[in-house]
Amino acid sequence: MSIIPEIYRAYCSQWEAQIGAFIEMKALDPAAFPVLSPDASQGKGLGGLPFAVKDNIAVQGLSLSCGSKLLEELRSPYTATAVQKLEDAGAWVLGKTNLDEFGMGSSTDTSALKQTNNPWDTRRVAGGSSGGSAAAVAAGIVPFALGSDTGGSVRQPASFCGVLGLKPSYGAVSRYGLVAYASSLECIGILADTTARCRAVFQVIRGKDPLDQTSQDAPSASPPLYGTEPPGAPKVIGVLSAQAIAQALATLARGIEGSPETQEAAAAAALLEADVQQGFELAKTRLAALGHRLVDVAIPSLKYGVPAYYTIATAEASANLARFDGVRYGRRPAWAENPEDLIDKTREAGFGPEVKLRILLGTFVLRSGFQDRYYLRAQRIRAGIRSSFEELLGTADYGSSQAPCCDALLMPVFPTRAFGRGDAGESLSPFAQKAADLYTCCANLAGLPALAFPVGLAGGLPLGVQLLGRAFSEATLLDLVEAYEQAYPFPHPAGYQAFWP
Ligand code: GLN
């Protein structure tokens, strides 16, 4: 199997001119073009395959801008463990992809460097914050890409672009080389064209890394990634009932401090649009047709997910982003009165409005005398959310002899399909985008794996759903989706060409 470099190069530039997925793309020398190894077929191996890396994950010698003006000129002096492992397996980095600044957003529009468009309709967003990675995979420029998921940033753009998005269990993949946004929530995740590929990539990048003390190997009792059971074996899937969603929305609104209009806006933003609801129903019907048993479940603590997520994420962000002071990294002002002035000027000019907002929110919830009211309360809620998921799915240590009641949970990813800009339709306000993180952020709060996959199209735009699993049960999720994909192949946008075996 070989790719004709000139044709591939032309294909990449044609798509890239429309979607703007990359912050930096390597110049491809046709003479040195890697040959695909035979094991790359059907996602079995990675030899010779190009991949894209979100520009908040380090690759030596390439950009590490995080979508920020502050780091626009930074070149990474080292390579992230996940990338290194993929390179060792024979894959190669094509380039660095666009993202919401420091991973903060759901559209990739908070990037200070460029705009990324959705390959299905270039007047719409690709989602975020790993929008560039999702768009590059959807367009067929690369068969897979790395992203990061702190509250949904791999799964949400995957669902907007009609590709697969895996957020692994917390700690399953080393975060060494990922620029920190909210360290206790985030993971390096995978965007891929097929389930087999996603599995092959995960197999390579997972595992304990001495450079990240939070990383770990999967417990020996967790399901093996390449097991003996056929992927289609029947499972019990818990389904978040419509009633449970409605209840979560009502309480979400009541729990938000603000005017009745603000509360109503929050509930409206998280309400599934009709097409997304239909996609969810379709997924249920198909999973049942594949022989799985579906049971309705309620997750009472779901309603607290968004406030807890934004309290913890912004608190951690305010600490993590303190390192960007103009002294050690990034663009600094030509002149400053004293060190404090240097930091002020660097941050004022370097950070965009969403990042500033989050740093302010984070310092607000952490300020002395108020930690009990916000941060510590959010941590208690987080513990509650984790235990309600563990009751359904089982615990991370696989110690209990009692079998959990569900093998996986089916949930929506995001309440809307890819939203527009200007005349392509209404965009979502930054506030609505945050309320809409309801369905994705709980997996991060609980540290669980979640896999988003496409179920179909509505109005020419992809619809996605996600399966959540017990910690370190990625194999179960991949099995379920692999069998689903065999029965209902994933869609591709017009102009897509399958280069990858
Ligand atoms: N939309 C969420 C946020 O803005 C998720 C971001 C992420 O996962 N990096 O924080």
Short mmCIF file of C-alpha atoms and ligand atoms in Angstrom, two decimals:
data_model
loop_
_atom_site.label_atom_id
_atom_site.label_comp_id
_atom_site.label_asym_id
_atom_site.label_seq_id
_atom_site.Cartn_x
_atom_site.Cartn_y
_atom_site.Cartn_z
CA MET A 1 0.00 0.00 0.00
CA SER A 2 1.47 3.33 -0.91
CA ILE A 3 0.24 6.87 -1.18
CA ILE A 4 1.20 9.10 -4.06
CA PRO A 5 2.74 12.04 -2.18
CA GLU A 6 1.80 14.68 -4.76
CA ILE A 7 -1.84 13.67 -4.68
CA TYR A 8 -1.94 13.54 -0.92
CA ARG A 9 -0.22 16.92 -0.67
CA ALA A 10 -2.73 18.52 -3.04
CA TYR A 11 -5.60 16.92 -1.12
CA CYS A 12 -4.28 18.33 2.18
CA SER A 13 -3.85 21.86 0.86
CA GLN A 14 -7.23 21.87 -0.82
CA TRP A 15 -9.04 20.89 2.37
CA GLU A 16 -6.86 23.02 4.60
CA ALA A 17 -7.69 26.14 2.57
CA GLN A 18 -11.35 25.54 3.40
CA ILE A 19 -11.22 24.38 7.00
CA GLY A 20 -8.09 25.94 8.54
CA ALA A 21 -7.50 23.02 10.88
CA PHE A 22 -3.75 23.49 11.28
CA ILE A 23 -1.69 26.12 13.07
CA GLU A 24 1.40 24.56 11.55
CA MET A 25 1.67 21.89 8.88
CA LYS A 26 4.99 20.28 7.99
CA ALA A 27 6.19 20.75 4.45
CA LEU A 28 6.05 17.30 2.88
CA ASP A 29 9.04 16.26 0.89
CA PRO A 30 7.75 13.76 -1.70
CA ALA A 31 11.15 12.08 -1.84
CA ALA A 32 11.14 11.39 1.89
CA PHE A 33 7.50 10.42 2.10
CA PRO A 34 7.01 7.59 4.59
CA VAL A 35 5.76 4.32 3.18
CA LEU A 36 2.76 2.76 4.87
CA SER A 37 3.69 -0.48 6.48
CA PRO A 38 1.48 -3.46 5.70
CA ASP A 39 0.39 -3.66 9.34
CA ALA A 40 -1.38 -0.29 8.97
CA SER A 41 -4.26 -1.92 7.21
CA GLN A 42 -7.63 -1.91 8.93
CA GLY A 43 -6.27 -0.06 11.90
CA LYS A 44 -4.04 -2.93 13.01
CA GLY A 45 -0.85 -0.93 13.16
CA LEU A 46 0.32 2.63 12.76
CA GLY A 47 3.46 2.28 10.61
CA GLY A 48 3.76 5.15 8.14
CA LEU A 49 0.51 6.87 9.11
CA PRO A 50 0.48 10.66 9.53
CA PHE A 51 -1.32 12.16 12.52
CA ALA A 52 -2.15 15.60 13.81
CA VAL A 53 -1.52 16.94 17.30
CA LYS A 54 -3.51 19.62 19.10
CA ASP A 55 -1.30 22.64 19.61
CA ASN A 56 -1.31 22.31 23.40
CA ILE A 57 0.61 19.02 23.23
CA ALA A 58 4.38 19.24 22.84
CA VAL A 59 6.22 18.04 19.74
CA GLN A 60 9.89 18.97 19.69
CA GLY A 61 10.72 21.75 17.25
CA LEU A 62 7.08 22.51 16.41
CA SER A 63 4.68 25.19 17.58
CA LEU A 64 3.14 24.97 21.07
CA SER A 65 0.95 28.05 20.88
CA CYS A 66 -2.09 26.73 22.76
CA GLY A 67 -4.04 28.99 20.38
CA SER A 68 -2.76 32.00 22.31
CA LYS A 69 -1.02 35.18 21.19
CA LEU A 70 1.17 34.88 24.25
CA LEU A 71 2.79 31.67 23.01
CA GLU A 72 2.48 32.29 19.28
CA GLU A 73 6.22 32.16 18.70
CA LEU A 74 7.06 29.33 21.10
CA ARG A 75 8.75 26.22 19.72
CA SER A 76 8.59 23.17 21.91
CA PRO A 77 11.94 21.97 23.24
CA TYR A 78 10.63 18.45 23.92
CA THR A 79 8.02 15.87 22.89
CA ALA A 80 5.01 14.65 24.88
CA THR A 81 5.09 11.00 25.92
CA ALA A 82 1.93 10.11 23.96
CA VAL A 83 3.41 11.60 20.76
CA GLN A 84 6.76 9.92 21.37
CA LYS A 85 5.09 6.54 21.72
CA LEU A 86 3.23 7.02 18.44
CA GLU A 87 6.45 8.04 16.69
CA ASP A 88 8.15 4.98 18.12
CA ALA A 89 5.31 2.89 16.66
CA GLY A 90 6.08 4.29 13.19
CA ALA A 91 3.48 7.06 12.87
CA TRP A 92 4.59 10.61 12.05
CA VAL A 93 3.37 14.09 12.96
CA LEU A 94 1.89 16.02 10.04
CA GLY A 95 1.29 19.17 12.05
CA LYS A 96 -0.22 21.03 14.97
CA THR A 97 -3.93 21.81 15.07
CA ASN A 98 -6.02 24.77 16.13
CA LEU A 99 -7.88 24.91 19.42
CA ASP A 100 -9.76 27.21 21.74
CA GLU A 101 -7.16 29.26 23.60
CA PHE A 102 -5.63 26.94 26.24
CA GLY A 103 -8.50 24.52 25.60
CA MET A 104 -11.12 26.92 26.97
CA GLY A 105 -14.23 26.80 24.82
CA SER A 106 -16.51 24.65 22.71
CA SER A 107 -16.08 26.07 19.22
CA THR A 108 -12.35 26.67 18.55
CA ASP A 109 -13.42 30.28 17.98
CA THR A 110 -11.61 31.46 21.12
CA SER A 111 -8.32 30.67 19.33
CA ALA A 112 -6.43 33.95 19.00
CA LEU A 113 -4.60 32.67 15.93
CA LYS A 114 -7.08 31.50 13.31
CA GLN A 115 -10.57 30.27 12.53
CA THR A 116 -11.34 26.59 11.98
CA ASN A 117 -14.38 25.56 9.95
CA ASN A 118 -16.44 22.41 9.97
CA PRO A 119 -15.72 20.14 6.95
CA TRP A 120 -19.45 19.36 6.63
CA ASP A 121 -20.38 23.04 6.31
CA THR A 122 -17.56 25.54 6.36
CA ARG A 123 -19.85 28.29 7.66
CA ARG A 124 -20.12 26.36 10.92
CA VAL A 125 -17.74 25.71 13.78
CA ALA A 126 -15.84 22.43 14.13
CA GLY A 127 -16.56 22.39 17.86
CA GLY A 128 -13.95 22.61 20.54
CA SER A 129 -11.66 22.85 22.04
CA SER A 130 -9.96 20.16 19.89
CA GLY A 131 -11.70 21.54 16.77
CA GLY A 132 -8.64 21.50 14.50
CA SER A 133 -7.90 17.85 15.29
CA ALA A 134 -11.52 16.79 14.71
CA ALA A 135 -11.80 18.73 11.44
CA ALA A 136 -8.51 17.28 10.14
CA VAL A 137 -9.72 13.72 10.77
CA ALA A 138 -13.20 14.37 9.35
CA ALA A 139 -11.68 15.78 6.15
CA GLY A 140 -9.44 12.72 5.78
CA ILE A 141 -6.23 14.77 6.02
CA VAL A 142 -5.12 12.39 8.78
CA PRO A 143 -6.58 9.07 9.95
CA PHE A 144 -6.26 10.08 13.60
CA ALA A 145 -5.26 12.98 15.79
CA LEU A 146 -4.53 13.74 19.42
CA GLY A 147 -6.64 16.20 21.38
CA SER A 148 -7.22 16.95 25.04
CA ASP A 149 -10.45 16.57 26.97
CA THR A 150 -10.93 18.54 30.18
CA GLY A 151 -14.70 18.80 30.07
CA GLY A 152 -15.62 17.42 26.66
CA SER A 153 -13.07 18.86 24.25
CA VAL A 154 -12.43 15.64 22.35
CA ARG A 155 -15.98 14.28 22.33
CA GLN A 156 -17.82 17.47 21.45
CA PRO A 157 -15.81 18.35 18.30
CA ALA A 158 -15.85 14.66 17.34
CA SER A 159 -19.62 14.79 17.44
CA PHE A 160 -19.74 18.08 15.47
CA CYS A 161 -17.45 16.67 12.77
CA GLY A 162 -18.76 13.10 12.56
CA VAL A 163 -15.69 11.23 13.82
CA LEU A 164 -14.83 9.08 16.81
CA GLY A 165 -13.65 10.79 20.00
CA LEU A 166 -12.17 8.86 22.92
CA LYS A 167 -11.63 10.47 26.31
CA PRO A 168 -9.66 7.84 28.23
CA SER A 169 -9.92 7.15 31.97
CA TYR A 170 -8.09 9.71 34.08
CA GLY A 171 -4.46 8.63 34.28
CA ALA A 172 -4.68 6.02 31.50
CA VAL A 173 -2.54 8.19 29.19
CA SER A 174 0.45 10.23 30.33
CA ARG A 175 -0.15 13.98 30.44
CA TYR A 176 3.58 14.70 30.17
CA GLY A 177 3.85 17.33 27.46
CA LEU A 178 0.23 18.48 27.65
CA VAL A 179 0.03 22.15 28.61
CA ALA A 180 -2.08 22.11 31.77
CA TYR A 181 -5.50 23.77 31.91
CA ALA A 182 -7.25 21.83 34.72
CA SER A 183 -4.90 19.04 35.75
CA SER A 184 -7.29 16.94 37.83
CA LEU A 185 -9.85 16.73 35.01
CA GLU A 186 -7.95 16.44 31.78
CA CYS A 187 -6.66 13.66 29.57
CA ILE A 188 -5.01 13.38 26.20
CA GLY A 189 -7.65 11.83 23.94
CA ILE A 190 -7.99 10.41 20.45
CA LEU A 191 -9.93 11.53 17.38
CA ALA A 192 -10.07 8.77 14.77
CA ASP A 193 -11.74 7.69 11.55
CA THR A 194 -12.51 4.12 12.64
CA THR A 195 -12.96 2.24 15.91
CA ALA A 196 -10.15 -0.19 15.04
CA ARG A 197 -7.78 2.74 14.56
CA CYS A 198 -8.87 4.36 17.79
CA ARG A 199 -8.15 1.10 19.61
CA ALA A 200 -4.72 0.73 17.97
CA VAL A 201 -3.75 4.30 18.93
CA PHE A 202 -4.99 3.89 22.48
CA GLN A 203 -3.06 0.64 22.82
CA VAL A 204 0.12 2.51 21.94
CA ILE A 205 -0.28 5.69 24.00
CA ARG A 206 -1.71 4.31 27.25
CA GLY A 207 0.22 3.15 30.31
CA LYS A 208 2.25 4.34 33.24
CA ASP A 209 4.88 6.97 32.52
CA PRO A 210 7.58 7.89 35.05
CA LEU A 211 7.26 11.48 33.83
CA ASP A 212 3.62 11.74 34.97
CA GLN A 213 2.95 10.57 38.52
CA THR A 214 -0.82 10.46 37.92
CA SER A 215 -0.47 7.98 35.05
CA GLN A 216 -1.05 4.29 35.63
CA ASP A 217 -1.40 0.97 33.88
CA ALA A 218 -4.87 -0.50 33.59
CA PRO A 219 -5.71 -2.75 36.57
CA SER A 220 -5.18 -6.41 35.67
CA ALA A 221 -8.86 -7.23 36.18
CA SER A 222 -10.02 -4.55 33.71
CA PRO A 223 -11.24 -5.75 30.29
CA PRO A 224 -8.34 -6.41 27.86
CA LEU A 225 -8.07 -4.12 24.87
CA TYR A 226 -7.64 -7.04 22.52
CA GLY A 227 -9.73 -9.69 24.20
CA THR A 228 -11.07 -13.01 23.15
CA GLU A 229 -14.71 -11.97 23.32
CA PRO A 230 -16.14 -10.86 19.95
CA PRO A 231 -16.80 -7.09 19.89
CA GLY A 232 -20.52 -7.69 19.38
CA ALA A 233 -21.10 -9.62 22.64
CA PRO A 234 -24.36 -8.47 24.23
CA LYS A 235 -24.04 -5.91 27.00
CA VAL A 236 -26.28 -4.02 29.41
CA ILE A 237 -26.41 -0.34 28.51
CA GLY A 238 -27.84 2.19 30.91
CA VAL A 239 -29.67 4.97 29.12
CA LEU A 240 -30.10 8.39 30.59
CA SER A 241 -33.89 8.72 30.49
CA ALA A 242 -35.61 11.80 29.09
CA GLN A 243 -37.10 12.31 32.53
CA ALA A 244 -33.67 12.30 34.15
CA ILE A 245 -32.47 14.87 31.62
CA ALA A 246 -35.51 17.11 32.21
CA GLN A 247 -34.95 16.96 35.94
CA ALA A 248 -31.29 17.82 35.57
CA LEU A 249 -32.17 20.83 33.43
CA ALA A 250 -34.73 22.16 35.91
CA THR A 251 -32.30 21.90 38.81
CA LEU A 252 -29.43 23.25 36.75
CA ALA A 253 -31.49 26.40 36.21
CA ARG A 254 -32.48 26.73 39.87
CA GLY A 255 -28.93 26.20 41.02
CA ILE A 256 -27.53 29.12 39.06
CA GLU A 257 -27.26 32.41 40.89
CA GLY A 258 -28.86 35.07 38.75
CA SER A 259 -32.07 36.46 37.32
CA PRO A 260 -34.89 34.14 36.19
CA GLU A 261 -33.88 34.96 32.61
CA THR A 262 -30.34 33.72 33.25
CA GLN A 263 -31.68 30.54 34.82
CA GLU A 264 -34.05 29.95 31.95
CA ALA A 265 -31.26 30.57 29.45
CA ALA A 266 -29.10 27.94 31.16
CA ALA A 267 -31.83 25.32 31.03
CA ALA A 268 -32.68 26.17 27.42
CA ALA A 269 -29.03 25.89 26.42
CA ALA A 270 -28.71 22.36 27.76
CA LEU A 271 -32.01 21.15 26.28
CA LEU A 272 -31.45 18.74 23.38
CA GLU A 273 -32.53 20.15 20.02
CA ALA A 274 -35.05 17.96 18.18
CA ASP A 275 -32.53 16.49 15.72
CA VAL A 276 -30.09 15.59 18.48
CA GLN A 277 -32.90 13.97 20.45
CA GLN A 278 -33.78 11.91 17.37
CA GLY A 279 -30.15 10.89 16.94
CA PHE A 280 -30.14 9.72 20.55
CA GLU A 281 -33.31 7.67 19.98
CA LEU A 282 -31.81 6.19 16.81
CA ALA A 283 -28.71 5.10 18.73
CA LYS A 284 -30.94 3.40 21.30
CA THR A 285 -32.93 1.54 18.65
CA ARG A 286 -29.80 0.37 16.86
CA LEU A 287 -27.98 -0.74 20.00
CA ALA A 288 -31.08 -2.73 20.98
CA ALA A 289 -31.23 -4.22 17.47
CA LEU A 290 -27.61 -5.32 17.91
CA GLY A 291 -28.71 -7.43 20.86
CA HIS A 292 -27.82 -5.20 23.80
CA ARG A 293 -30.18 -4.78 26.73
CA LEU A 294 -31.08 -1.15 27.40
CA VAL A 295 -32.17 -0.07 30.86
CA ASP A 296 -33.31 3.40 31.92
CA VAL A 297 -31.11 5.01 34.55
CA ALA A 298 -31.16 8.27 36.42
CA ILE A 299 -28.02 10.06 37.55
CA PRO A 300 -29.35 12.43 40.18
CA SER A 301 -26.08 14.29 40.60
CA LEU A 302 -25.85 15.14 36.89
CA LYS A 303 -27.54 18.45 37.53
CA TYR A 304 -24.61 19.71 39.59
CA GLY A 305 -22.05 18.83 36.96
CA VAL A 306 -21.68 22.18 35.21
CA PRO A 307 -21.33 24.40 38.30
CA ALA A 308 -18.89 21.92 39.89
CA TYR A 309 -16.92 21.58 36.66
CA TYR A 310 -16.55 25.33 36.11
CA THR A 311 -15.62 25.93 39.75
CA ILE A 312 -12.87 23.29 39.72
CA ALA A 313 -11.68 23.93 36.17
CA THR A 314 -11.32 27.68 36.63
CA ALA A 315 -9.69 27.28 40.06
CA GLU A 316 -7.07 24.97 38.57
CA ALA A 317 -6.69 27.15 35.47
CA SER A 318 -5.96 30.23 37.57
CA ALA A 319 -3.09 28.34 39.23
CA ASN A 320 -1.83 26.58 36.09
CA LEU A 321 -1.77 29.72 33.94
CA ALA A 322 0.16 31.70 36.54
CA ARG A 323 3.35 30.40 34.89
CA PHE A 324 2.71 32.53 31.81
CA ASP A 325 4.32 35.69 33.07
CA GLY A 326 6.46 36.83 30.18
CA VAL A 327 9.64 35.86 32.07
CA ARG A 328 9.98 32.22 31.18
CA TYR A 329 7.80 31.81 28.13
CA GLY A 330 6.15 33.71 25.41
CA ARG A 331 5.91 37.13 23.96
CA ARG A 332 6.85 39.93 26.32
CA PRO A 333 6.39 43.68 26.01
CA ALA A 334 9.22 45.78 24.60
CA TRP A 335 9.42 47.81 27.77
CA ALA A 336 8.24 47.49 31.36
CA GLU A 337 8.74 49.60 34.46
CA ASN A 338 9.39 46.71 36.87
CA PRO A 339 8.77 42.92 37.07
CA GLU A 340 5.14 43.35 38.08
CA ASP A 341 4.53 45.68 35.20
CA LEU A 342 6.18 43.14 32.89
CA ILE A 343 3.76 40.43 34.03
CA ASP A 344 0.77 42.77 33.77
CA LYS A 345 1.63 43.87 30.27
CA THR A 346 2.42 40.33 29.08
CA ARG A 347 -0.87 38.93 30.32
CA GLU A 348 -2.96 41.90 29.28
CA ALA A 349 -1.71 41.68 25.69
CA GLY A 350 -1.25 37.91 25.52
CA PHE A 351 -4.46 36.41 26.92
CA GLY A 352 -7.81 36.61 25.16
CA PRO A 353 -11.08 37.52 26.91
CA GLU A 354 -12.22 33.92 27.64
CA VAL A 355 -8.92 33.10 29.33
CA LYS A 356 -9.01 36.29 31.39
CA LEU A 357 -12.58 35.52 32.44
CA ARG A 358 -11.61 32.07 33.63
CA ILE A 359 -8.57 33.26 35.55
CA LEU A 360 -10.78 35.82 37.29
CA LEU A 361 -13.43 33.20 38.05
CA GLY A 362 -10.77 30.85 39.39
CA THR A 363 -9.25 33.43 41.70
CA PHE A 364 -12.77 34.41 42.80
CA VAL A 365 -13.71 30.88 43.88
CA LEU A 366 -10.36 30.40 45.61
CA ARG A 367 -10.15 33.74 47.42
CA SER A 368 -9.56 33.50 51.12
CA GLY A 369 -12.64 33.10 53.26
CA PHE A 370 -14.76 31.84 50.38
CA GLN A 371 -13.23 28.48 49.57
CA ASP A 372 -15.86 26.68 51.60
CA ARG A 373 -18.63 28.28 49.65
CA TYR A 374 -17.34 27.41 46.20
CA TYR A 375 -14.24 25.30 45.75
CA LEU A 376 -14.64 22.86 48.64
CA ARG A 377 -18.34 22.50 47.91
CA ALA A 378 -17.56 21.70 44.29
CA GLN A 379 -15.11 19.04 45.45
CA ARG A 380 -17.80 17.44 47.61
CA ILE A 381 -20.20 17.47 44.66
CA ARG A 382 -17.50 15.89 42.55
CA ALA A 383 -17.17 13.04 45.04
CA GLY A 384 -20.96 12.59 44.89
CA ILE A 385 -20.96 12.49 41.10
CA ARG A 386 -18.19 9.92 41.10
CA SER A 387 -20.03 7.65 43.50
CA SER A 388 -23.31 7.85 41.58
CA PHE A 389 -21.49 6.70 38.44
CA GLU A 390 -19.65 4.01 40.39
CA GLU A 391 -22.95 2.67 41.70
CA LEU A 392 -24.01 2.00 38.12
CA LEU A 393 -20.71 1.01 36.55
CA GLY A 394 -18.47 -0.29 39.35
CA THR A 395 -15.34 1.17 40.91
CA ALA A 396 -11.91 1.82 39.47
CA ASP A 397 -10.16 -0.79 41.59
CA TYR A 398 -12.24 -3.73 40.28
CA GLY A 399 -12.15 -5.00 43.86
CA SER A 400 -15.81 -5.61 44.55
CA SER A 401 -17.23 -9.03 43.82
CA GLN A 402 -20.64 -7.52 43.15
CA ALA A 403 -21.27 -7.19 39.42
CA PRO A 404 -22.17 -3.65 38.36
CA CYS A 405 -25.64 -3.19 36.89
CA CYS A 406 -24.47 -1.62 33.59
CA ASP A 407 -21.55 -2.26 31.27
CA ALA A 408 -21.83 1.23 29.81
CA LEU A 409 -24.04 4.33 29.84
CA LEU A 410 -25.45 5.97 26.73
CA MET A 411 -25.60 9.76 26.90
CA PRO A 412 -25.93 12.69 24.53
CA VAL A 413 -22.71 14.61 23.82
CA PHE A 414 -23.92 18.14 23.22
CA PRO A 415 -27.43 19.60 22.91
CA THR A 416 -26.90 20.93 19.37
CA ARG A 417 -25.27 19.95 16.11
CA ALA A 418 -22.38 22.13 14.88
CA PHE A 419 -23.57 25.69 15.30
CA GLY A 420 -23.12 28.42 12.73
CA ARG A 421 -21.59 31.81 12.40
CA GLY A 422 -23.37 34.78 10.83
CA ASP A 423 -25.85 33.81 8.16
CA ALA A 424 -25.26 30.06 8.62
CA GLY A 425 -27.41 30.23 11.71
CA GLU A 426 -27.23 31.36 15.24
CA SER A 427 -24.05 30.89 17.15
CA LEU A 428 -24.19 29.86 20.81
CA SER A 429 -23.34 32.49 23.40
CA PRO A 430 -20.32 31.72 25.62
CA PHE A 431 -22.77 31.27 28.51
CA ALA A 432 -24.94 28.79 26.57
CA GLN A 433 -21.82 26.88 25.53
CA LYS A 434 -20.89 26.42 29.18
CA ALA A 435 -24.37 25.25 30.24
CA ALA A 436 -24.27 22.81 27.32
CA ASP A 437 -21.23 21.03 28.81
CA LEU A 438 -23.69 19.20 31.09
CA TYR A 439 -23.44 15.89 29.23
CA THR A 440 -19.67 15.78 28.79
CA CYS A 441 -18.16 17.24 31.96
CA CYS A 442 -19.33 14.47 34.33
CA ALA A 443 -16.98 11.90 32.79
CA ASN A 444 -14.10 14.26 33.63
CA LEU A 445 -15.33 14.93 37.15
CA ALA A 446 -15.60 11.17 37.73
CA GLY A 447 -12.41 10.23 35.81
CA LEU A 448 -14.29 7.80 33.55
CA PRO A 449 -13.63 6.83 29.92
CA ALA A 450 -16.13 8.03 27.34
CA LEU A 451 -16.32 7.39 23.62
CA ALA A 452 -18.29 9.65 21.27
CA PHE A 453 -19.31 8.24 17.89
CA PRO A 454 -21.44 9.34 14.94
CA VAL A 455 -24.96 7.96 14.58
CA GLY A 456 -26.09 9.73 11.46
CA LEU A 457 -26.82 13.05 9.84
CA ALA A 458 -29.55 15.65 10.10
CA GLY A 459 -29.70 18.56 7.68
CA GLY A 460 -26.31 17.48 6.35
CA LEU A 461 -24.65 17.73 9.78
CA PRO A 462 -23.35 14.87 11.94
CA LEU A 463 -25.14 13.71 15.08
CA GLY A 464 -23.11 12.12 17.85
CA VAL A 465 -23.76 10.21 21.05
CA GLN A 466 -21.37 8.87 23.71
CA LEU A 467 -20.90 5.77 25.80
CA LEU A 468 -19.39 6.11 29.27
CA GLY A 469 -17.79 3.24 31.09
CA ARG A 470 -16.22 2.10 34.32
CA ALA A 471 -12.69 3.43 34.86
CA PHE A 472 -10.24 1.52 32.62
CA SER A 473 -13.00 -0.16 30.62
CA GLU A 474 -12.13 1.54 27.32
CA ALA A 475 -12.13 -1.94 25.74
CA THR A 476 -15.83 -2.40 26.49
CA LEU A 477 -16.70 0.94 24.90
CA LEU A 478 -14.55 0.21 21.85
CA ASP A 479 -16.14 -3.25 21.48
CA LEU A 480 -19.63 -1.78 21.56
CA VAL A 481 -18.81 0.91 19.03
CA GLU A 482 -16.84 -1.41 16.75
CA ALA A 483 -19.83 -3.72 16.39
CA TYR A 484 -22.06 -0.68 15.88
CA GLU A 485 -19.74 0.65 13.15
CA GLN A 486 -19.76 -2.69 11.33
CA ALA A 487 -23.56 -2.51 11.12
CA TYR A 488 -23.84 1.25 10.58
CA PRO A 489 -20.69 2.64 8.94
CA PHE A 490 -19.67 6.21 9.81
CA PRO A 491 -20.50 9.00 7.34
CA HIS A 492 -17.99 11.23 5.52
CA PRO A 493 -18.35 14.77 4.17
CA ALA A 494 -18.50 15.50 0.44
CA GLY A 495 -15.00 15.54 -1.05
CA TYR A 496 -13.65 13.01 1.45
CA GLN A 497 -11.17 10.57 0.03
CA ALA A 498 -10.13 7.45 1.93
CA PHE A 499 -6.32 7.41 1.83
CA TRP A 500 -5.94 5.19 4.83
CA PRO A 501 -6.21 1.43 4.81
N1 GLN B 1 -16.05 23.34 26.92
C1 GLN B 1 -15.30 23.03 28.09
C2 GLN B 1 -14.57 24.27 28.57
O1 GLN B 1 -14.64 25.24 27.92
C3 GLN B 1 -14.37 21.92 27.84
C4 GLN B 1 -13.00 22.30 27.47
C5 GLN B 1 -12.02 21.15 27.39
O2 GLN B 1 -12.40 19.98 27.53
N2 GLN B 1 -10.76 21.48 27.21
O3 GLN B 1 -13.94 24.26 29.58
#
